[in-house]
C-alpha atoms as one frame of an Amber mdcrd trajectory, in Angstrom:
protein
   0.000   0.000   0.000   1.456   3.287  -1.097   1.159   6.751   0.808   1.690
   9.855  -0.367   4.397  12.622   1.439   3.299  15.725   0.820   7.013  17.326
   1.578   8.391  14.869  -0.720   5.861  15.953  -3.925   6.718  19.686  -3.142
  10.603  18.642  -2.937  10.364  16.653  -6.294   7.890  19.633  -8.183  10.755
  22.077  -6.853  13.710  20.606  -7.726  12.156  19.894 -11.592  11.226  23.299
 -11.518  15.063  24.630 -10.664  16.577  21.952 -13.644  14.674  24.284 -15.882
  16.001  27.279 -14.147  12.233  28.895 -13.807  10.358  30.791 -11.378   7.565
  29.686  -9.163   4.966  32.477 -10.871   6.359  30.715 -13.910   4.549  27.244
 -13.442   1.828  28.912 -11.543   0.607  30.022 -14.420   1.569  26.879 -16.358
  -0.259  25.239 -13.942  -2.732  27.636 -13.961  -2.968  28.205  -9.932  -2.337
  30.646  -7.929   1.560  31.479  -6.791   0.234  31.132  -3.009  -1.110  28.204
  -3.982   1.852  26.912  -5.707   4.261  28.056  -3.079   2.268  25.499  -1.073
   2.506  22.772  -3.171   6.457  22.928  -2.775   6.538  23.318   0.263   4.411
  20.300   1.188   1.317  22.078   3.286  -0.930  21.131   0.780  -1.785  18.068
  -1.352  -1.430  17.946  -4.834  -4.824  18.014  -7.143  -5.311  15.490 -10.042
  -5.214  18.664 -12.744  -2.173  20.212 -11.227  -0.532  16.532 -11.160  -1.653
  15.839 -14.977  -0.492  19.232 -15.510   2.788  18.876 -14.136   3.176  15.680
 -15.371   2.660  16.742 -18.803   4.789  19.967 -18.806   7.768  17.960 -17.133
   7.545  15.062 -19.237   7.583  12.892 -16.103   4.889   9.901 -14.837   2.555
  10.523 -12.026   4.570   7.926 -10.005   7.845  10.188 -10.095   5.670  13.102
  -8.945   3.504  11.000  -6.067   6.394   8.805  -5.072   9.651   9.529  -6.904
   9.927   6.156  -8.367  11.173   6.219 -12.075  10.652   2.564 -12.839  10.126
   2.008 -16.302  10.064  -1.864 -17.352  11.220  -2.517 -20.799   8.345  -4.728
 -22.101   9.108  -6.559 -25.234   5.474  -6.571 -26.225   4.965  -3.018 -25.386
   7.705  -2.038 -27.220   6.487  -3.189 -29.874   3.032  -1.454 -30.068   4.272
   2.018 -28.656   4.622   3.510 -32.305   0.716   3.193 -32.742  -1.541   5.383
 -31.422  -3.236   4.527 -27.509  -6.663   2.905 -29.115  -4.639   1.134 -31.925
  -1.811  -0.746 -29.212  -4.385  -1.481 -27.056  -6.174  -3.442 -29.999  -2.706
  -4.868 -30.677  -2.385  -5.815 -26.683  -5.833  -7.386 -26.906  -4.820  -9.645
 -29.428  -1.979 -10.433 -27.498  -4.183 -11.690 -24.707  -5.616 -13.991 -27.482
  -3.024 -14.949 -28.852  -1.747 -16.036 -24.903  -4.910 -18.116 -24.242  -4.932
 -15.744 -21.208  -8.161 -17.549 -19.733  -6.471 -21.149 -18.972  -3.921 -18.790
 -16.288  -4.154 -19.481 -13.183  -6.665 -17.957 -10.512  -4.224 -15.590  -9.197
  -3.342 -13.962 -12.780  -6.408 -13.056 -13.317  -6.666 -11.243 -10.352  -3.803
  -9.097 -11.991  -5.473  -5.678 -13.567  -3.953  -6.264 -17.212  -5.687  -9.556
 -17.274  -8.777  -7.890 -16.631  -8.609  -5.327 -18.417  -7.597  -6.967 -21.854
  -9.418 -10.623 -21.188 -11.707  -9.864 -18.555 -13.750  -7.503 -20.254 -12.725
  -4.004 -18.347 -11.843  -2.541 -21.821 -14.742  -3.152 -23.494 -16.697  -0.700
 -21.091 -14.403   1.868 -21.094 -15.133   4.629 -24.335 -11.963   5.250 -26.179
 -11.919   9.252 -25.031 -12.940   8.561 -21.587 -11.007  11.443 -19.173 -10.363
   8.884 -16.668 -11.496   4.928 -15.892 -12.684   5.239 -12.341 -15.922   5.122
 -12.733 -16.003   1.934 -15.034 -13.329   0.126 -12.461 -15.653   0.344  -9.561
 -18.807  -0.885 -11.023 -16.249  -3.556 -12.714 -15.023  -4.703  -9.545 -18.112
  -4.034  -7.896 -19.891  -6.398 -10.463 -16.879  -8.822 -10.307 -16.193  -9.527
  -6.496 -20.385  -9.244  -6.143 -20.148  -6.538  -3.606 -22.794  -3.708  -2.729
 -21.996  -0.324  -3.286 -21.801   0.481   0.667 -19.613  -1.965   1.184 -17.158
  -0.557  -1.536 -17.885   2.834  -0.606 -16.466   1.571   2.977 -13.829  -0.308
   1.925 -12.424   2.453  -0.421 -12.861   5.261   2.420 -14.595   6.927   0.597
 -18.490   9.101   1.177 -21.852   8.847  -0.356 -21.356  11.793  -1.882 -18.014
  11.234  -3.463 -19.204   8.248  -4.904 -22.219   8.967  -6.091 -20.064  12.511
  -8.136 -17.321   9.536  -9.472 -19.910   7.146 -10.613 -21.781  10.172 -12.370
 -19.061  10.877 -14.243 -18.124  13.970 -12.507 -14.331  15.242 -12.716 -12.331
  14.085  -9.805  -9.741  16.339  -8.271  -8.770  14.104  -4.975  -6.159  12.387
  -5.646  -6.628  10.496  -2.055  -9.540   8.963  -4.535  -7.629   7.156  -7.040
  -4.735   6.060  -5.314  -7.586   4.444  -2.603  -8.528   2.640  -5.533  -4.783
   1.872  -6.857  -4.319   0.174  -3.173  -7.087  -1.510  -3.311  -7.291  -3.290
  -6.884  -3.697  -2.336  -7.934  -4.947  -0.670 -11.437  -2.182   2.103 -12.616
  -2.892   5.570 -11.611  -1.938   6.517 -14.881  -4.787   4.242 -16.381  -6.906
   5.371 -12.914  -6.701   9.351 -14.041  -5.618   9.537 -17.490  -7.130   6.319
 -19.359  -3.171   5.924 -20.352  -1.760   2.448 -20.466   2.062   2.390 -18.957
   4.867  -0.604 -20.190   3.985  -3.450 -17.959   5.743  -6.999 -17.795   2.443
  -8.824 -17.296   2.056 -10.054 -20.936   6.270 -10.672 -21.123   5.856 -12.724
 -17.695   3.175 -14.826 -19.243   4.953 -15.397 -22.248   8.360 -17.228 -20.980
   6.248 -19.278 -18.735   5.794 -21.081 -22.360   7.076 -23.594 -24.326   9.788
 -22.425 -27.004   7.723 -23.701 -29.621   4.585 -22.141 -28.696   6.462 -18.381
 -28.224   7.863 -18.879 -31.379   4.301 -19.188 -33.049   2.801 -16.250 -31.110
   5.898 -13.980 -31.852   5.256 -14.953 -35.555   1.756 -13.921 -35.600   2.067
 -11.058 -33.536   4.307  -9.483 -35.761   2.105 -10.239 -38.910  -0.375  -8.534
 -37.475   1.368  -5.624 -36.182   3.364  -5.214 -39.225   0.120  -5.024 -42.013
  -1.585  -2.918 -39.546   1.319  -0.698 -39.713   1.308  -0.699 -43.504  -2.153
   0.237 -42.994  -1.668   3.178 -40.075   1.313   4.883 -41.944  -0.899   5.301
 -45.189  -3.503   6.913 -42.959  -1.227   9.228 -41.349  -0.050  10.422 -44.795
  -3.543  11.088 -45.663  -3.915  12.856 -43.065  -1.033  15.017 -43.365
């Protein structure tokens, strides 16, 4: 279970702000917030919102872990290397082949308790729309649905209020960020996928795919680069169009 240290954000937001030699009214307006408000944030008395994290995430070119926790992990996934070319909705089409291609549903009980299996062979991405802001609201009825729960026993499990349920479920724009990482802790989804709808490298699929026989990742390698490589074709002529 992670926790987030609010001196520790406003250390990490200040030293990325001095690497770019700029001043705190500087990335207050960047940001968009006041500079009391960001004088604040780097000093730890306050806690970060989800804009001003997506914002600072964005102008820094840095993931929301770095920011939250200062961890700059960043697994080098054969299979999502090989996909990150493509646009988000095209590698995750690619990635859901994959799970096909895997034969994900004769895992074990345990891996598909893992979020990537759910999301790519449990269904989870089918009820999420392409240009959804975040997937909160889909993971909790998801889960909900999944683990047969009600919704006050989620709602009490999760920490959270009536209320603040009730404005996530409704679609409504969440600014906590005490509200997705409750729900990171809890299911282990991404935050990145949690508040942005982005997908991050993971080693799920690679894990899966040594546990094979030789012969059998040969075959899948095979196909998955047939695919990947006429779809390619395809995507680079409709980019030119486009252009």
């Amino acid at each position: 279970m992670r926790y987030i240290n609010d001196l520790d954000v406003g250390t990490r937001l200040k030293n990325l702000r001095l690497d770019r030699e700029e001043k705190m009214i500087d990335i207050a307006l960047e940001f968009d917030i006041s500079m009391a408000q960001y004088s604040r944030l780097e000093s730890g008395k306050v806690r970060i919102s989800v804009d001003v994290l997506g914002k600072a995430c964005q102008y820094y070119n840095v993931s929301i872990d770095y920011i939250l926790f200062g961890e700059q992990y960043s697994p080098k996934s054969f299979f999502f290397t090989k996909v990150q070319k493509f646009e988000e909705k095209d590698s995750r089409r690619f990635l859901k082949i994959l799970s096909c291609l895997l034969n994900l549903h004769c895992f074990s009980k345990q891996q598909k308790q893992e979020p990537m299996y759910k999301i790519f062979a449990g269904g989870l991405l089918e009820m999420i729309p392409p240009d959804a802001d975040n997937t909160m609201p889909y993971v909790l009825e998801y889960e909900r649905n999944l683990q047969g729960k009600s919704e006050n026993t989620m709602i009490e499990e999760l920490g959270l209020t009536r209320f603040k349920w009730n404005s996530i479920m409704n679609g409504t724009r969440v600014n906590d960020v005490n509200i997705p990482l409750a729900i990171s802790n809890q299911f282990g989804y991404d935050l990145s996928f949690l508040i942005q709808n982005k997908l991050s490298a993971n080693l799920f699929f690679d894990d899966l795919f040594f546990e094979l026989e030789k012969t059998h990742q040969s075959h899948i390698v095979t196909l998955f680069d047939e695919i990947i490589t006429k779809e390619g074709e395809i995507y680079l002529l409709e980019t030119q169009k486009r252009k």
